[in-house]
XYZ file of C-alpha atoms in Angstrom:
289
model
C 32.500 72.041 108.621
C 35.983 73.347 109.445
C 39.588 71.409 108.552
C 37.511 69.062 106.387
C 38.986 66.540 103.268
C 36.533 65.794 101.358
C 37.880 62.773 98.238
C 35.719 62.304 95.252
C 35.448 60.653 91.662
C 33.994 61.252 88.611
C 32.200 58.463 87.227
C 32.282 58.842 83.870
C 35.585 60.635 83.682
C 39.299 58.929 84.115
C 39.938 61.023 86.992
C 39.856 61.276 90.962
C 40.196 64.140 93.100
C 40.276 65.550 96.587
C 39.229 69.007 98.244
C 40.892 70.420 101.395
C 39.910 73.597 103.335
C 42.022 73.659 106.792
C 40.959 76.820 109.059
C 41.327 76.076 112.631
C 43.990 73.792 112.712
C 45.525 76.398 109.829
C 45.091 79.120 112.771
C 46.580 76.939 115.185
C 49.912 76.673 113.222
C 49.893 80.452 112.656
C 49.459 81.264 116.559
C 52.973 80.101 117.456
C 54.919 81.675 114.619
C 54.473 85.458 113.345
C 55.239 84.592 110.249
C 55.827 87.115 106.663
C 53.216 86.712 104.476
C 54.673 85.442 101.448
C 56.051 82.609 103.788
C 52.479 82.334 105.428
C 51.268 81.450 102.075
C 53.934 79.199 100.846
C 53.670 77.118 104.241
C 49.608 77.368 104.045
C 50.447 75.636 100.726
C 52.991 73.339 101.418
C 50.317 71.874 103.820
C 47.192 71.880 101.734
C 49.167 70.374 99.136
C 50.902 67.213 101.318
C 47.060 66.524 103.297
C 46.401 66.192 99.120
C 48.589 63.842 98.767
C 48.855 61.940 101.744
C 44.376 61.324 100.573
C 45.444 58.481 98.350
C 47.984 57.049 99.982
C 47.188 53.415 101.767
C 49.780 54.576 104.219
C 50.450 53.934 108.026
C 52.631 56.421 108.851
C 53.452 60.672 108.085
C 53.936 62.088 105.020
C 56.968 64.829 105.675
C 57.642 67.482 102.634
C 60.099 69.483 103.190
C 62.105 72.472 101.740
C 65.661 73.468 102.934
C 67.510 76.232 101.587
C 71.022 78.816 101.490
C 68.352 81.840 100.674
C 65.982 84.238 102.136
C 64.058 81.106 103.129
C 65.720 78.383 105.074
C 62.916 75.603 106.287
C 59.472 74.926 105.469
C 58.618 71.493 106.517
C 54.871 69.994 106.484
C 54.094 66.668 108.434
C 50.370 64.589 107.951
C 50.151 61.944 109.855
C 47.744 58.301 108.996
C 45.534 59.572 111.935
C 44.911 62.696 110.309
C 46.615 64.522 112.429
C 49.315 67.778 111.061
C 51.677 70.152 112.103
C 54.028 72.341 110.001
C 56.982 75.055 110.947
C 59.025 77.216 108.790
C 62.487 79.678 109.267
C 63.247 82.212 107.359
C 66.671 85.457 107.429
C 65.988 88.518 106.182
C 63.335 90.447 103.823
C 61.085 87.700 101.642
C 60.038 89.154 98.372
C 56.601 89.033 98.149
C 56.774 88.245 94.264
C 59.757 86.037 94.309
C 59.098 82.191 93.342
C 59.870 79.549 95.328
C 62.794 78.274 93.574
C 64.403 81.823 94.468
C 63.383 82.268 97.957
C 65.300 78.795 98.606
C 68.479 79.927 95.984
C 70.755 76.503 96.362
C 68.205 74.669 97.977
C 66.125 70.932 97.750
C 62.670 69.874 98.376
C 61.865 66.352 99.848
C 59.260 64.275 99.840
C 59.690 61.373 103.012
C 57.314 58.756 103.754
C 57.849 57.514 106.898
C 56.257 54.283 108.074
C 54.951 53.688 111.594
C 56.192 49.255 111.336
C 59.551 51.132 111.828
C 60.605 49.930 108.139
C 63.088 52.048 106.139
C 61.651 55.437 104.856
C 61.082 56.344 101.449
C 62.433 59.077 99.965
C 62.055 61.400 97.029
C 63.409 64.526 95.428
C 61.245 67.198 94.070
C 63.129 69.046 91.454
C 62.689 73.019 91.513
C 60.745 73.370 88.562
C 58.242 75.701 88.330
C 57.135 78.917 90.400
C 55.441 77.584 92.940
C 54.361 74.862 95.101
C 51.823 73.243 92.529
C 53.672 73.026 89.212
C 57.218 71.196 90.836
C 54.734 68.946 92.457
C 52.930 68.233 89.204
C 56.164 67.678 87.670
C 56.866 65.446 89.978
C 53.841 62.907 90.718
C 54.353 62.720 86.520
C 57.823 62.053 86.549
C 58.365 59.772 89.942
C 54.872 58.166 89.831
C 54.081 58.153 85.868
C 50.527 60.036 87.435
C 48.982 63.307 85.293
C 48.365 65.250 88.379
C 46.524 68.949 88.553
C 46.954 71.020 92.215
C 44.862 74.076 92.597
C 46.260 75.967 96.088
C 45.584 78.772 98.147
C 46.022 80.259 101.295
C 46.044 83.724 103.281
C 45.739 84.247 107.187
C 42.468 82.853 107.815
C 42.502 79.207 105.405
C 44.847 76.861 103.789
C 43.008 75.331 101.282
C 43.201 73.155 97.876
C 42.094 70.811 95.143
C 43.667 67.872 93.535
C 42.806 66.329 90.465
C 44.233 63.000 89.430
C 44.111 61.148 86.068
C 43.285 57.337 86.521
C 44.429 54.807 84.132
C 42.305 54.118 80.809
C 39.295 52.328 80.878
C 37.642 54.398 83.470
C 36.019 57.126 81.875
C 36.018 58.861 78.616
C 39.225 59.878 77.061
C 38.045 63.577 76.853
C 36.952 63.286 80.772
C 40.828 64.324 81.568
C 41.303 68.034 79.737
C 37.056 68.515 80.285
C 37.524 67.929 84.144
C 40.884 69.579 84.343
C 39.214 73.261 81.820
C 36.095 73.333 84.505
C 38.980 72.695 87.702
C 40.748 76.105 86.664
C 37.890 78.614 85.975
C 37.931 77.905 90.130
C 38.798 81.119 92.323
C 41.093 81.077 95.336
C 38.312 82.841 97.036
C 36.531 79.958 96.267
C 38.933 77.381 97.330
C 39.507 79.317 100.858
C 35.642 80.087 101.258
C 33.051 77.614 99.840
C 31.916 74.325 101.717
C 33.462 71.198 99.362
C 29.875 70.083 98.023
C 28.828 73.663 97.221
C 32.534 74.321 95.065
C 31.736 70.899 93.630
C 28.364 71.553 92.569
C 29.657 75.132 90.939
C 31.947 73.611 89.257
C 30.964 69.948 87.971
C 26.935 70.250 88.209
C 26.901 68.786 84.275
C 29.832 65.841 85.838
C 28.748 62.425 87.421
C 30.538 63.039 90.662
C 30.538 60.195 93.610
C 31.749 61.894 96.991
C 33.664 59.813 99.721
C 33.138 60.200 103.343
C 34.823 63.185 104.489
C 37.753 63.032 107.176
C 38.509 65.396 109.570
C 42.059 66.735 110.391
C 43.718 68.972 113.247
C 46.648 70.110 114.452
C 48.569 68.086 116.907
C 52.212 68.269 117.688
C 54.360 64.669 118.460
C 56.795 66.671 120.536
C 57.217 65.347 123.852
C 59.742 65.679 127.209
C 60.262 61.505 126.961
C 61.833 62.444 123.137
C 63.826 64.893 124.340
C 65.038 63.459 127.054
C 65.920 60.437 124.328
C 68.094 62.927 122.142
C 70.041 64.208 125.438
C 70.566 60.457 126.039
C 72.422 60.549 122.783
C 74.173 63.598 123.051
C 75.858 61.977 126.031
C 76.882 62.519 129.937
C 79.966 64.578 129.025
C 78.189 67.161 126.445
C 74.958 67.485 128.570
C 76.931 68.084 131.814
C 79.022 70.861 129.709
C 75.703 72.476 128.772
C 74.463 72.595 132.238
C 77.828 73.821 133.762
C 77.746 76.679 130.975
C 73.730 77.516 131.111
C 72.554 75.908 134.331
C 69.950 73.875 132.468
C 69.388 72.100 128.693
C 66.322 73.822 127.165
C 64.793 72.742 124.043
C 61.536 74.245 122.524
C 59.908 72.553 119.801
C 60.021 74.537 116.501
C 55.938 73.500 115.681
C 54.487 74.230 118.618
C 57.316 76.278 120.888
C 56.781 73.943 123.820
C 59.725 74.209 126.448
C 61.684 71.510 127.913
C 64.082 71.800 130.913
C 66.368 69.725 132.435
C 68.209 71.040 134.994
C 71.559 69.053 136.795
C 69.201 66.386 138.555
C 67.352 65.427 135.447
C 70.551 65.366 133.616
C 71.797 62.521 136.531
C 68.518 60.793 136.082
C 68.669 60.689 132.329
C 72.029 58.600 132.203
C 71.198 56.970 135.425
C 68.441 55.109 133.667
C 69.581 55.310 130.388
C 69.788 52.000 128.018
C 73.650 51.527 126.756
C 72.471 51.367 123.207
C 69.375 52.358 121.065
C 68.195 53.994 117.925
C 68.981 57.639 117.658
C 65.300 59.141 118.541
C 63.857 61.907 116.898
C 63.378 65.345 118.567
C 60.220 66.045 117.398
């Protein structure tokens, strides 16, 4: 099965979990950017790590991480949507050190966490702190710091998979107190070769045969992009007459490609006329994307 998360819990250990292997929607993502491989990876993991997350969350809405920095890298932004649904994009200047942690590929930079609910209420925010060498440990750091959770992310990715496992301790009462550090010892003798290559029963199997383990229905997820030429057309509305007209009068058109999926919009001089002919005096600022 291909782009499959599969959730699970051990039921004699405190603990919950949740497996992710994403190949063809990975592939999709990688076919409109040529990206560097260290930043392959990073994104790859950025992604396995927020359809992780966004497992346990009773959520209506898209989970958004995001990384912005002054560095080599600049954006790496992940978004999972409550349909299952996922699309990620990166930018990058210059030569990425293929050893260099995260922290110092983004030198003065921050990483956000942004629910964003669907009811149009106001988003939730969060700040990772840039602790740790990768993608994993500030995440870790985090979950036990914002949400008081013990949390253990395995991640890995090259140019064929994204993939990952997440490990969550549950509150007591729910297992035995050695389930925790037992479940989390057999989690890390795991390969990434593993994680990347072996269906989610057969990688449970290896590594909790001797484990009560109760398996979830899996859910599928793909790539789909929310870019569209009605949202566009919404943040030329809000630009204005005077600044689109400028454009046009400079260019000959207002393009805008979409930095997930490089779809091209257009608007030439008669679209621009139609855009503020029909226009709404007031509204919400739209998003691009």
């Amino acid at each position: 099965m291909h782009d499959v998360l599969q959730r699970f819990l051990f039921n004699e250990a405190p603990v919950r979990g949740a497996l992710i292997c994403l190949d063809q929607a990975w592939q999709e993502i990688l076919s409109h950017h040529a990206y560097p491989p260290r930043l392959r990876d990073l994104l790859g993991e950025l992604l396995a790590a927020g359809a992780l997350l966004a497992a346990n969350l009773k959520f209506d809405g898209t989970l958004v991480m995001q990384m912005q920095g002054s560095a080599a890298l600049k954006l790496a932004v992940v978004e999972i949507n409550a349909d299952h649904t996922l699309r990620a994009t990166a930018r990058w200047d210059g030569e990425l050190d293929d050893n260099a942690s995260v922290a110092a590929l983004l030198g003065q930079g921050q990483f956000v966490i942004t629910l964003d609910p669907r009811n149009g209420s106001q988003p939730y925010q969060g700040i990772v702190a840039l602790e740790g060498d990768n993608v994993a440990a500030m995440l870790e750091h985090y979950m036990l710091r914002s949400e008081q959770l013990d949390t253990r992310l395995l991640l890995a990715c090259n140019g064929d998979s994204a993939a990952g496992m997440l490990l969550q301790r549950l509150p007591e009462g729910h297992g035995d107190s050695d389930g925790w550090p037992r479940v989390q010892a057999l989690a890390e003798t795991v390969s990434a070769e593993e994680l990347l290559t072996l269906p989610a029963d057969t990688l449970l199997y290896r590594l909790f045969h001797q484990e009560s383990v109760q398996c979830f229905e899996p859910a599928s997820l793909n790539f789909a992009c929310t870019c569209s030429r009605e949202r566009v057309a919404g943040m030329l509305q809000m630009m204005g007459a005077e600044e689109v007209a400028s454009v046009i009068q400079e260019q000959g058109s207002v393009e805008v490609q979409c930095d997930f999926c490089n779809q091209r919009y257009v608007f030439d001089e008669g679209d621009a006329e139609g855009l503020f002919t029909d226009a709404p005096p007031n509204g919400p600022a739209p998003s691009l994307h």
